[in-house]
């Protein structure tokens, strides 16, 4: 991408937010545009980063056999009446609703009803089970207290998966498979996310777990055991059998437990027969008998994960003020940004073409009115992990490459540039 | 994909719709699920096909320098009041609106207001122009008369692009560039789509063109000149200067004009300063003066294009009844479907793994309760362009491959199978 054609005008940062510096910088630089409380538009770089996150989620879910679907954003009231949730959600005030002359709809806040409706007609036989459907789609919530830019908004992207199982044992199997996928997803995203057991009692199955990451941007507090990588709802401290409960998770030494501020990125549930019973969703088992599905549901907040990736990679200037962010190489939509002085324009273009045409996505800072100094600052505004500076420091046939995060600079022979980036992708 | 794990149960077709056979088959086979008038959910194959269509649209738009963005689905009333369109849309009854205690929103039916708001803060200088932003996103319309499954619904996927230009001359340049992209997009989709001039008078610029395809599924009628590939609004016949008007398009012989039933897949407009004036969207020109943008807008109905690809590829049985569809090889999410008799299961699995791991996406019909005959029928329900049958007809080391559309069968050596599909992708 040539920066002159990016539909972006980067201005000097002012009073960067101290709690959510990365997202404030995205807004100040026009990469995110706010339309109202909790409603944002995306320019291309955060959108491409989000697509990279979605790709990882999809790959890991498909690896375990999940099937991608797309459920409607406009959900008819009838299915919510069937499950019995319409009135409760309306009273709570979280449902956004739409009326036409003939019907009433809500804007999908979640999709249990919609997926049951979807599956009722498709999964008629035990031979179709287990099936795990998933989608990545926009969700809506009448969020009174929007918070932290993309962290909690009226409209946000979510991955939501739903397993259909023939009995509880199979539901646990699907649940455990999803846990493996979640582990892989967050590892590939470079986020140290761990499961937090909800307080459902130690015995009788862990029916629900949240996926949390220790972070100052979060609004939860959990007990985290760094030895086992297991988290717990803070309320377990009040349990009578607190110590025994922990033993079930292999924790003998309570001193390794610490209270930590966390952000929630995912949540998984064993729903059981709750929705299939109320909505009468059945399959025919191997004896020809009609049975209700056992269901699980599994969510990852995609826009929230995007926000967390940005906030997790903030860098600071000499005065310890946030001045940008450096995205992990594997996730960054553009791997390297080329900055050059006017006389080296042809060489800059040549390197740009060479890298792009060999799969190393590259930004060329070809703006007319910038200095090398301000161009270098802007690399951290876009989050590009490497930069090549064509200034006065290098001889012909040499290039200066800088790892933006470590500030480590190297002068390399121009003819090994492709190899250099090939090694980084390994 | 193994068919037993696809979350699909294909039942025998009944009374297939005569106007929209392909989409009726998608619904009967559970690949599309209807939730209400004009509201559908997608199972994986149509969703993947739609993703392939989106990929082609994106590639062609990015080739001409368009920048992908994402604008909100929930648009605040304030920007619609600013453009002056809120009341008109509400009176017309096409706007779906959402109220919260504090604010009012509409569900995006289009995004001129949202993109002006987006650009107002970003494209401050003439150096940022021209910029063409585009998005692929859900749109909503309170469609009283839903029609033709995905063709006209309450919720549908659209590509909408918006050009920001410094003057009319530059707007025409962007418009012409988009026309080239449109031509390439529809060619790659295998759809014979042509521009239809709207009746804005021959001189003074063609301010708006629709992209149409001759088809019985459509609800428009246009005059089409097969020699030039140009279409016209049927109303031009009433023009006084009808013949002169046609000459401007290089049409001398009026006998080549025919009335045709068409489906509209795209629409492009030169908006001029309509929105930038009412919404006060300006940039600073090279003399330091504030000027309003000249804008163009460009749409392609993505779900409608998906429907058209399906309907355009319907196949019929011996009794001339629609029995399925065969997707074009380049668009099909799965290129080949493997059908086998029980004793050849290991060989079938081996071929399946070989093709999949070499980039030839493949469906294995591993369902327990089907016969070879019904499995062969189901290939056309999923739209797969090739099938491999492991039955009694071939010797060891041989495979029977059938081109589903032409019904041309070949017996090839098993060891050239990868090469066979490599040649098809060329």
Short mmCIF file of N, CA, C and O in Angstrom, two decimals, chain A residues 4-9 11 29-30 32-35 39-44 47-48 50 62 65 67-74 76 79 96-100 102 105 107 114-115 117-118 121-125 127-128 131 133 138 140 142 144 154-155 368-369, chain B residues 4-9 11 29-30 32-35 39-44 47-48 50 62 65 67-74 76 79 96-100 105 107 114-115 117-118 121-125 127-128 131 133 138 140 142 144 154-155 368-369:
data_model
loop_
_atom_site.label_atom_id
_atom_site.label_comp_id
_atom_site.label_asym_id
_atom_site.label_seq_id
_atom_site.Cartn_x
_atom_site.Cartn_y
_atom_site.Cartn_z
N UNK A 4 0.17 7.43 0.31
CA UNK A 4 -0.56 8.56 -0.30
C UNK A 4 -1.93 8.14 -0.81
O UNK A 4 -2.79 8.97 -1.05
N UNK A 5 -2.13 6.83 -0.97
CA UNK A 5 -3.39 6.33 -1.52
C UNK A 5 -4.22 5.57 -0.49
O UNK A 5 -5.16 4.84 -0.84
N UNK A 6 -3.86 5.73 0.79
CA UNK A 6 -4.48 4.90 1.83
C UNK A 6 -5.76 5.50 2.38
O UNK A 6 -6.43 4.91 3.22
N UNK A 7 -6.12 6.72 1.91
CA UNK A 7 -7.31 7.36 2.47
C UNK A 7 -7.14 7.68 3.94
O UNK A 7 -8.07 7.54 4.73
N UNK A 8 -5.95 8.11 4.29
CA UNK A 8 -5.58 8.37 5.69
C UNK A 8 -4.79 9.66 5.76
O UNK A 8 -3.94 9.91 4.90
N UNK A 9 -5.03 10.46 6.78
CA UNK A 9 -4.17 11.61 7.01
C UNK A 9 -3.77 11.57 8.47
O UNK A 9 -4.60 11.77 9.36
N UNK A 11 -2.25 12.80 11.75
CA UNK A 11 -1.89 14.06 12.38
C UNK A 11 -1.16 13.79 13.69
O UNK A 11 -1.12 12.66 14.17
N UNK A 29 -5.71 8.86 14.53
CA UNK A 29 -5.09 8.74 13.20
C UNK A 29 -6.11 8.35 12.14
O UNK A 29 -5.74 8.07 11.00
N UNK A 30 -7.39 8.30 12.52
CA UNK A 30 -8.42 8.02 11.51
C UNK A 30 -8.51 6.57 11.11
O UNK A 30 -9.21 6.22 10.15
N UNK A 32 -9.72 4.23 13.13
CA UNK A 32 -11.07 3.93 13.63
C UNK A 32 -11.83 5.26 13.61
O UNK A 32 -11.25 6.30 13.91
N UNK A 33 -13.11 5.21 13.28
CA UNK A 33 -13.92 6.42 13.27
C UNK A 33 -15.13 6.19 14.17
O UNK A 33 -15.86 5.21 13.99
N UNK A 34 -15.31 7.07 15.13
CA UNK A 34 -16.45 6.89 16.04
C UNK A 34 -17.70 7.58 15.49
O UNK A 34 -17.65 8.71 15.03
N UNK A 35 -18.82 6.84 15.55
CA UNK A 35 -20.10 7.39 15.08
C UNK A 35 -21.06 7.68 16.22
O UNK A 35 -22.12 8.26 16.02
N UNK A 39 -20.05 2.78 18.75
CA UNK A 39 -20.24 2.48 17.32
C UNK A 39 -19.06 3.04 16.52
O UNK A 39 -18.80 4.24 16.53
N UNK A 40 -18.38 2.14 15.82
CA UNK A 40 -17.16 2.53 15.11
C UNK A 40 -17.14 2.05 13.67
O UNK A 40 -17.71 1.03 13.33
N UNK A 41 -16.47 2.84 12.82
CA UNK A 41 -16.11 2.39 11.49
C UNK A 41 -14.62 2.07 11.47
O UNK A 41 -13.87 2.58 12.30
N UNK A 42 -14.22 1.20 10.55
CA UNK A 42 -12.83 0.76 10.46
C UNK A 42 -12.21 1.20 9.15
O UNK A 42 -12.79 0.97 8.10
N UNK A 43 -11.00 1.75 9.21
CA UNK A 43 -10.23 1.92 7.99
C UNK A 43 -9.44 0.63 7.73
O UNK A 43 -9.56 -0.33 8.49
N UNK A 44 -8.66 0.62 6.65
CA UNK A 44 -8.20 -0.67 6.13
C UNK A 44 -7.25 -1.46 7.03
O UNK A 44 -7.34 -2.68 7.09
N UNK A 47 -8.96 -3.24 9.85
CA UNK A 47 -9.87 -4.21 9.23
C UNK A 47 -9.09 -5.44 8.75
O UNK A 47 -9.53 -6.58 8.93
N UNK A 48 -7.92 -5.20 8.15
CA UNK A 48 -7.09 -6.33 7.69
C UNK A 48 -6.54 -7.12 8.89
O UNK A 48 -6.43 -8.34 8.83
N UNK A 50 -8.04 -7.44 11.72
CA UNK A 50 -9.18 -8.21 12.21
C UNK A 50 -9.40 -9.44 11.32
O UNK A 50 -9.67 -10.53 11.82
N UNK A 62 -11.97 -25.12 12.03
CA UNK A 62 -12.19 -26.10 10.96
C UNK A 62 -11.30 -27.33 11.15
O UNK A 62 -11.67 -28.44 10.76
N UNK A 65 -13.18 -29.74 12.88
CA UNK A 65 -14.39 -30.19 12.20
C UNK A 65 -15.60 -29.29 12.32
O UNK A 65 -16.72 -29.70 11.98
N UNK A 67 -18.27 -26.45 11.29
CA UNK A 67 -18.84 -26.09 9.99
C UNK A 67 -19.27 -24.63 10.03
O UNK A 67 -20.07 -24.24 10.88
N UNK A 68 -18.76 -23.83 9.08
CA UNK A 68 -19.12 -22.41 9.10
C UNK A 68 -20.50 -22.19 8.50
O UNK A 68 -20.82 -22.73 7.44
N UNK A 69 -21.31 -21.39 9.18
CA UNK A 69 -22.63 -21.01 8.69
C UNK A 69 -22.78 -19.50 8.86
O UNK A 69 -21.90 -18.83 9.37
N UNK A 70 -23.90 -18.97 8.37
CA UNK A 70 -24.20 -17.57 8.70
C UNK A 70 -25.67 -17.45 9.06
O UNK A 70 -26.53 -17.85 8.27
N UNK A 71 -25.91 -16.94 10.24
CA UNK A 71 -27.27 -16.80 10.75
C UNK A 71 -27.70 -15.35 10.59
O UNK A 71 -26.86 -14.45 10.54
N UNK A 72 -29.02 -15.11 10.52
CA UNK A 72 -29.49 -13.74 10.25
C UNK A 72 -29.15 -12.75 11.37
O UNK A 72 -29.16 -13.13 12.55
N UNK A 73 -28.89 -11.51 10.99
CA UNK A 73 -28.71 -10.44 11.96
C UNK A 73 -30.07 -9.97 12.48
O UNK A 73 -30.20 -9.57 13.63
N UNK A 74 -31.07 -10.01 11.61
CA UNK A 74 -32.45 -9.69 11.99
C UNK A 74 -33.13 -10.99 12.39
O UNK A 74 -33.39 -11.85 11.56
N UNK A 76 -36.41 -12.98 13.91
CA UNK A 76 -37.82 -12.80 14.19
C UNK A 76 -38.14 -13.04 15.67
O UNK A 76 -37.58 -13.95 16.29
N UNK A 79 -39.05 -16.78 17.29
CA UNK A 79 -38.15 -17.81 17.85
C UNK A 79 -37.73 -17.45 19.27
O UNK A 79 -37.48 -18.31 20.10
N UNK A 96 -31.94 -4.77 21.17
CA UNK A 96 -32.31 -3.73 20.21
C UNK A 96 -33.36 -4.33 19.30
O UNK A 96 -33.14 -5.38 18.69
N UNK A 97 -34.51 -3.70 19.21
CA UNK A 97 -35.63 -4.28 18.46
C UNK A 97 -36.06 -3.40 17.30
O UNK A 97 -35.82 -2.19 17.31
N UNK A 98 -36.65 -4.03 16.32
CA UNK A 98 -37.08 -3.37 15.09
C UNK A 98 -38.51 -3.82 14.82
O UNK A 98 -38.80 -5.01 14.84
N UNK A 99 -39.39 -2.86 14.56
CA UNK A 99 -40.77 -3.21 14.25
C UNK A 99 -41.10 -2.85 12.81
O UNK A 99 -40.71 -1.79 12.33
N UNK A 100 -41.81 -3.72 12.13
CA UNK A 100 -42.42 -3.36 10.86
C UNK A 100 -43.91 -3.50 11.05
O UNK A 100 -44.36 -3.91 12.14
N UNK A 102 -45.87 -5.65 9.98
CA UNK A 102 -46.33 -7.03 10.17
C UNK A 102 -45.60 -7.80 11.26
O UNK A 102 -46.13 -8.76 11.79
N UNK A 105 -38.69 -7.84 15.19
CA UNK A 105 -37.39 -8.51 15.12
C UNK A 105 -36.50 -7.98 16.24
O UNK A 105 -36.71 -6.89 16.75
N UNK A 107 -32.17 -7.38 16.83
CA UNK A 107 -30.85 -7.48 16.23
C UNK A 107 -30.05 -8.47 17.06
O UNK A 107 -29.88 -8.26 18.27
N UNK A 114 -31.57 -18.89 16.93
CA UNK A 114 -31.40 -18.98 15.49
C UNK A 114 -30.72 -20.28 15.08
O UNK A 114 -31.08 -20.88 14.06
N UNK A 115 -29.77 -20.76 15.88
CA UNK A 115 -29.08 -22.00 15.50
C UNK A 115 -29.98 -23.21 15.76
O UNK A 115 -29.90 -24.20 15.02
N UNK A 117 -33.25 -23.19 15.43
CA UNK A 117 -34.14 -23.13 14.27
C UNK A 117 -33.44 -23.69 13.02
O UNK A 117 -34.02 -24.43 12.23
N UNK A 118 -32.15 -23.36 12.87
CA UNK A 118 -31.35 -23.82 11.74
C UNK A 118 -31.20 -25.34 11.75
O UNK A 118 -31.30 -25.99 10.71
N UNK A 121 -34.24 -28.41 11.37
CA UNK A 121 -34.69 -28.91 10.07
C UNK A 121 -33.62 -29.72 9.36
O UNK A 121 -33.85 -30.29 8.31
N UNK A 122 -32.39 -29.70 9.89
CA UNK A 122 -31.26 -30.28 9.15
C UNK A 122 -30.68 -31.52 9.78
O UNK A 122 -30.15 -32.38 9.09
N UNK A 123 -30.65 -31.56 11.09
CA UNK A 123 -29.96 -32.65 11.77
C UNK A 123 -31.01 -33.61 12.30
O UNK A 123 -31.29 -33.67 13.48
N UNK A 124 -31.61 -34.35 11.38
CA UNK A 124 -32.75 -35.16 11.79
C UNK A 124 -32.33 -36.48 12.43
O UNK A 124 -33.09 -37.07 13.17
N UNK A 125 -31.13 -36.92 12.10
CA UNK A 125 -30.73 -38.26 12.54
C UNK A 125 -29.47 -38.21 13.40
O UNK A 125 -28.64 -37.29 13.29
N UNK A 127 -27.09 -39.85 12.95
CA UNK A 127 -25.92 -39.97 12.06
C UNK A 127 -25.30 -38.62 11.74
O UNK A 127 -24.17 -38.53 11.27
N UNK A 128 -26.08 -37.54 11.92
CA UNK A 128 -25.56 -36.20 11.68
C UNK A 128 -24.85 -35.62 12.90
O UNK A 128 -24.36 -34.49 12.85
N UNK A 131 -22.49 -32.32 15.48
CA UNK A 131 -22.17 -31.24 14.54
C UNK A 131 -21.88 -29.99 15.35
O UNK A 131 -22.60 -29.69 16.30
N UNK A 133 -21.61 -26.09 14.53
CA UNK A 133 -21.71 -24.97 13.60
C UNK A 133 -21.03 -23.75 14.22
O UNK A 133 -21.09 -23.57 15.44
N UNK A 138 -21.70 -9.99 13.20
CA UNK A 138 -21.93 -8.83 14.06
C UNK A 138 -22.99 -9.17 15.09
O UNK A 138 -23.95 -9.91 14.80
N UNK A 140 -25.30 -7.31 18.48
CA UNK A 140 -25.79 -6.00 18.91
C UNK A 140 -26.27 -6.07 20.35
O UNK A 140 -26.89 -7.06 20.75
N UNK A 142 -27.86 -3.24 23.42
CA UNK A 142 -28.15 -1.86 23.84
C UNK A 142 -27.32 -1.55 25.07
O UNK A 142 -27.81 -1.52 26.20
N UNK A 144 -25.66 0.40 27.64
CA UNK A 144 -25.80 1.73 28.23
C UNK A 144 -24.42 2.31 28.52
O UNK A 144 -24.14 3.47 28.27
N UNK A 154 -22.09 -1.04 21.23
CA UNK A 154 -23.46 -1.40 20.82
C UNK A 154 -23.45 -2.45 19.73
O UNK A 154 -24.42 -3.17 19.53
N UNK A 155 -22.37 -2.49 18.99
CA UNK A 155 -22.27 -3.38 17.83
C UNK A 155 -20.84 -3.92 17.83
O UNK A 155 -19.90 -3.15 18.02
N UNK A 368 4.01 13.32 0.15
CA UNK A 368 4.88 14.41 -0.32
C UNK A 368 5.41 15.28 0.80
O UNK A 368 6.53 15.79 0.73
N UNK A 369 4.56 15.48 1.80
CA UNK A 369 4.85 16.57 2.73
C UNK A 369 5.40 16.11 4.07
O UNK A 369 5.22 16.78 5.08
N UNK B 4 -20.68 -36.68 5.88
CA UNK B 4 -21.31 -37.10 7.14
C UNK B 4 -21.10 -36.05 8.23
O UNK B 4 -21.78 -36.07 9.25
N UNK B 5 -20.13 -35.15 8.02
CA UNK B 5 -19.82 -34.15 9.05
C UNK B 5 -20.20 -32.74 8.62
O UNK B 5 -19.75 -31.75 9.19
N UNK B 6 -21.03 -32.64 7.57
CA UNK B 6 -21.32 -31.33 6.99
C UNK B 6 -22.51 -30.63 7.66
O UNK B 6 -22.84 -29.50 7.31
N UNK B 7 -23.14 -31.28 8.60
CA UNK B 7 -24.32 -30.67 9.23
C UNK B 7 -25.45 -30.49 8.24
O UNK B 7 -26.13 -29.48 8.24
N UNK B 8 -25.62 -31.48 7.38
CA UNK B 8 -26.58 -31.41 6.28
C UNK B 8 -27.29 -32.75 6.15
O UNK B 8 -26.65 -33.79 6.28
N UNK B 9 -28.59 -32.73 5.89
CA UNK B 9 -29.27 -33.97 5.58
C UNK B 9 -30.07 -33.73 4.31
O UNK B 9 -31.04 -32.98 4.31
N UNK B 11 -32.58 -34.41 1.52
CA UNK B 11 -33.77 -35.24 1.29
C UNK B 11 -34.20 -35.13 -0.18
O UNK B 11 -33.69 -34.29 -0.92
N UNK B 29 -32.68 -28.58 0.48
CA UNK B 29 -31.55 -29.40 0.93
C UNK B 29 -30.90 -28.81 2.18
O UNK B 29 -29.85 -29.30 2.62
N UNK B 30 -31.49 -27.75 2.74
CA UNK B 30 -30.97 -27.20 3.99
C UNK B 30 -29.72 -26.36 3.83
O UNK B 30 -29.06 -26.01 4.81
N UNK B 32 -29.76 -23.36 2.44
CA UNK B 32 -30.29 -22.06 2.88
C UNK B 32 -31.44 -22.37 3.83
O UNK B 32 -32.18 -23.32 3.61
N UNK B 33 -31.58 -21.55 4.88
CA UNK B 33 -32.68 -21.75 5.83
C UNK B 33 -33.46 -20.44 5.92
O UNK B 33 -32.88 -19.38 6.17
N UNK B 34 -34.76 -20.53 5.69
CA UNK B 34 -35.57 -19.32 5.75
C UNK B 34 -36.08 -19.06 7.17
O UNK B 34 -36.57 -19.97 7.84
N UNK B 35 -35.95 -17.81 7.61
CA UNK B 35 -36.43 -17.41 8.95
C UNK B 35 -37.67 -16.55 8.89
O UNK B 35 -38.27 -16.26 9.92
N UNK B 39 -35.55 -13.30 4.80
CA UNK B 39 -34.48 -13.46 5.81
C UNK B 39 -33.99 -14.90 5.79
O UNK B 39 -34.75 -15.83 6.04
N UNK B 40 -32.71 -15.08 5.50
CA UNK B 40 -32.13 -16.42 5.32
C UNK B 40 -30.86 -16.62 6.13
O UNK B 40 -30.10 -15.69 6.36
N UNK B 41 -30.66 -17.87 6.53
CA UNK B 41 -29.38 -18.30 7.05
C UNK B 41 -28.69 -19.16 6.00
O UNK B 41 -29.36 -19.75 5.15
N UNK B 42 -27.36 -19.21 6.06
CA UNK B 42 -26.56 -19.95 5.07
C UNK B 42 -25.85 -21.11 5.72
O UNK B 42 -25.20 -20.94 6.73
N UNK B 43 -25.89 -22.27 5.08
CA UNK B 43 -24.99 -23.33 5.48
C UNK B 43 -23.68 -23.17 4.70
O UNK B 43 -23.54 -22.24 3.90
N UNK B 44 -22.72 -24.08 4.92
CA UNK B 44 -21.34 -23.78 4.53
C UNK B 44 -21.08 -23.64 3.03
O UNK B 44 -20.29 -22.80 2.63
N UNK B 47 -22.20 -20.34 1.60
CA UNK B 47 -21.39 -19.31 2.27
C UNK B 47 -19.98 -19.25 1.68
O UNK B 47 -19.42 -18.18 1.45
N UNK B 48 -19.41 -20.42 1.40
CA UNK B 48 -18.08 -20.46 0.79
C UNK B 48 -18.11 -19.92 -0.64
O UNK B 48 -17.18 -19.26 -1.10
N UNK B 50 -20.19 -17.69 -1.73
CA UNK B 50 -20.30 -16.25 -1.58
C UNK B 50 -18.94 -15.63 -1.24
O UNK B 50 -18.56 -14.59 -1.79
N UNK B 62 -9.24 -3.78 -5.49
CA UNK B 62 -7.93 -3.39 -4.95
C UNK B 62 -6.92 -3.17 -6.07
O UNK B 62 -6.01 -2.37 -5.96
N UNK B 65 -6.92 0.25 -6.88
CA UNK B 65 -6.54 1.14 -5.79
C UNK B 65 -7.63 1.48 -4.78
O UNK B 65 -7.47 2.40 -3.98
N UNK B 67 -9.77 1.20 -1.38
CA UNK B 67 -9.34 0.92 -0.01
C UNK B 67 -10.52 0.32 0.76
O UNK B 67 -11.58 0.94 0.84
N UNK B 68 -10.31 -0.87 1.33
CA UNK B 68 -11.42 -1.49 2.05
C UNK B 68 -11.61 -0.88 3.43
O UNK B 68 -10.65 -0.68 4.17
N UNK B 69 -12.85 -0.59 3.76
CA UNK B 69 -13.20 -0.06 5.09
C UNK B 69 -14.41 -0.85 5.59
O UNK B 69 -14.96 -1.69 4.87
N UNK B 70 -14.83 -0.57 6.83
CA UNK B 70 -16.10 -1.11 7.27
C UNK B 70 -16.87 -0.06 8.02
O UNK B 70 -16.37 0.53 8.98
N UNK B 71 -18.06 0.23 7.56
CA UNK B 71 -18.90 1.27 8.15
C UNK B 71 -19.95 0.60 9.03
O UNK B 71 -20.28 -0.57 8.83
N UNK B 72 -20.48 1.33 10.01
CA UNK B 72 -21.40 0.72 10.97
C UNK B 72 -22.71 0.26 10.34
O UNK B 72 -23.23 0.90 9.42
N UNK B 73 -23.25 -0.84 10.84
CA UNK B 73 -24.58 -1.30 10.44
C UNK B 73 -25.66 -0.47 11.14
O UNK B 73 -26.72 -0.24 10.59
N UNK B 74 -25.37 -0.05 12.36
CA UNK B 74 -26.26 0.85 13.11
C UNK B 74 -25.82 2.27 12.82
O UNK B 74 -24.77 2.70 13.28
N UNK B 76 -26.41 6.33 13.21
CA UNK B 76 -27.16 7.30 14.01
C UNK B 76 -28.04 8.19 13.14
O UNK B 76 -27.65 8.60 12.04
N UNK B 79 -26.74 11.72 11.32
CA UNK B 79 -26.11 11.92 10.00
C UNK B 79 -27.16 11.90 8.89
O UNK B 79 -27.00 12.54 7.87
N UNK B 96 -35.50 0.58 8.23
CA UNK B 96 -35.70 -0.16 9.48
C UNK B 96 -35.02 0.64 10.58
O UNK B 96 -33.82 0.94 10.48
N UNK B 97 -35.76 1.03 11.61
CA UNK B 97 -35.20 1.90 12.63
C UNK B 97 -35.20 1.25 14.00
O UNK B 97 -35.99 0.35 14.27
N UNK B 98 -34.30 1.73 14.84
CA UNK B 98 -34.10 1.19 16.18
C UNK B 98 -34.04 2.38 17.15
O UNK B 98 -33.31 3.33 16.90
N UNK B 99 -34.80 2.31 18.20
CA UNK B 99 -34.78 3.38 19.20
C UNK B 99 -34.21 2.89 20.52
O UNK B 99 -34.53 1.79 20.96
N UNK B 100 -33.36 3.70 21.12
CA UNK B 100 -32.98 3.44 22.51
C UNK B 100 -33.47 4.65 23.30
O UNK B 100 -34.01 5.58 22.72
N UNK B 105 -31.54 5.15 15.61
CA UNK B 105 -30.63 4.64 14.59
C UNK B 105 -31.44 4.07 13.43
O UNK B 105 -32.59 3.71 13.60
N UNK B 107 -30.91 0.88 10.43
CA UNK B 107 -30.05 -0.20 9.96
C UNK B 107 -29.66 0.16 8.54
O UNK B 107 -30.53 0.33 7.67
N UNK B 114 -22.78 7.68 6.00
CA UNK B 114 -21.73 7.12 6.85
C UNK B 114 -20.34 7.33 6.23
O UNK B 114 -19.38 7.60 6.94
N UNK B 115 -20.24 7.24 4.91
CA UNK B 115 -18.91 7.40 4.30
C UNK B 115 -18.50 8.86 4.28
O UNK B 115 -17.32 9.18 4.40
N UNK B 117 -19.30 11.03 6.61
CA UNK B 117 -18.86 11.22 8.00
C UNK B 117 -17.45 10.64 8.19
O UNK B 117 -16.59 11.24 8.84
N UNK B 118 -17.20 9.50 7.58
CA UNK B 118 -15.90 8.82 7.68
C UNK B 118 -14.80 9.67 7.06
O UNK B 118 -13.69 9.78 7.59
N UNK B 121 -13.32 13.58 8.22
CA UNK B 121 -12.28 13.78 9.22
C UNK B 121 -10.93 13.26 8.75
O UNK B 121 -9.94 13.43 9.44
N UNK B 122 -10.92 12.59 7.59
CA UNK B 122 -9.69 11.91 7.17
C UNK B 122 -9.06 12.48 5.92
O UNK B 122 -7.85 12.39 5.73
N UNK B 123 -9.87 12.96 5.00
CA UNK B 123 -9.33 13.40 3.71
C UNK B 123 -9.32 14.92 3.70
O UNK B 123 -10.12 15.56 3.05
N UNK B 124 -8.39 15.47 4.48
CA UNK B 124 -8.43 16.92 4.67
C UNK B 124 -7.80 17.67 3.51
O UNK B 124 -8.11 18.82 3.27
N UNK B 125 -6.90 17.01 2.79
CA UNK B 125 -6.13 17.71 1.77
C UNK B 125 -6.36 17.10 0.39
O UNK B 125 -6.66 15.92 0.25
N UNK B 127 -4.18 16.29 -1.44
CA UNK B 127 -3.16 15.24 -1.63
C UNK B 127 -3.72 13.85 -1.34
O UNK B 127 -3.15 12.85 -1.75
N UNK B 128 -4.82 13.80 -0.57
CA UNK B 128 -5.45 12.51 -0.28
C UNK B 128 -6.43 12.08 -1.37
O UNK B 128 -7.04 11.02 -1.27
N UNK B 131 -9.67 9.26 -3.53
CA UNK B 131 -9.72 8.05 -2.72
C UNK B 131 -11.03 7.34 -3.02
O UNK B 131 -12.07 7.98 -3.11
N UNK B 133 -13.15 4.43 -1.30
CA UNK B 133 -13.35 3.47 -0.22
C UNK B 133 -14.40 2.46 -0.65
O UNK B 133 -15.33 2.80 -1.38
N UNK B 138 -23.54 -6.05 5.24
CA UNK B 138 -24.97 -6.31 5.22
C UNK B 138 -25.74 -5.00 5.08
O UNK B 138 -25.34 -3.97 5.61
N UNK B 140 -29.95 -3.40 4.89
CA UNK B 140 -31.30 -3.73 5.38
C UNK B 140 -32.32 -2.85 4.69
O UNK B 140 -32.08 -1.66 4.46
N UNK B 142 -36.79 -2.46 4.60
CA UNK B 142 -38.11 -2.96 4.98
C UNK B 142 -38.87 -3.31 3.71
O UNK B 142 -39.76 -2.58 3.27
N UNK B 144 -41.38 -4.79 1.57
CA UNK B 144 -42.73 -5.31 1.74
C UNK B 144 -42.90 -6.55 0.85
O UNK B 144 -43.47 -7.55 1.23
N UNK B 154 -35.11 -8.60 3.12
CA UNK B 154 -35.02 -7.57 4.15
C UNK B 154 -33.58 -7.29 4.54
O UNK B 154 -33.24 -6.24 5.03
N UNK B 155 -32.72 -8.29 4.33
CA UNK B 155 -31.33 -8.19 4.75
C UNK B 155 -30.52 -8.83 3.63
O UNK B 155 -30.87 -9.92 3.17
N UNK B 368 -23.51 -43.12 5.56
CA UNK B 368 -23.70 -44.57 5.70
C UNK B 368 -24.87 -45.11 4.87
O UNK B 368 -24.82 -46.22 4.37
N UNK B 369 -25.92 -44.29 4.81
CA UNK B 369 -27.20 -44.84 4.37
C UNK B 369 -27.59 -44.47 2.94
O UNK B 369 -28.76 -44.42 2.60
#
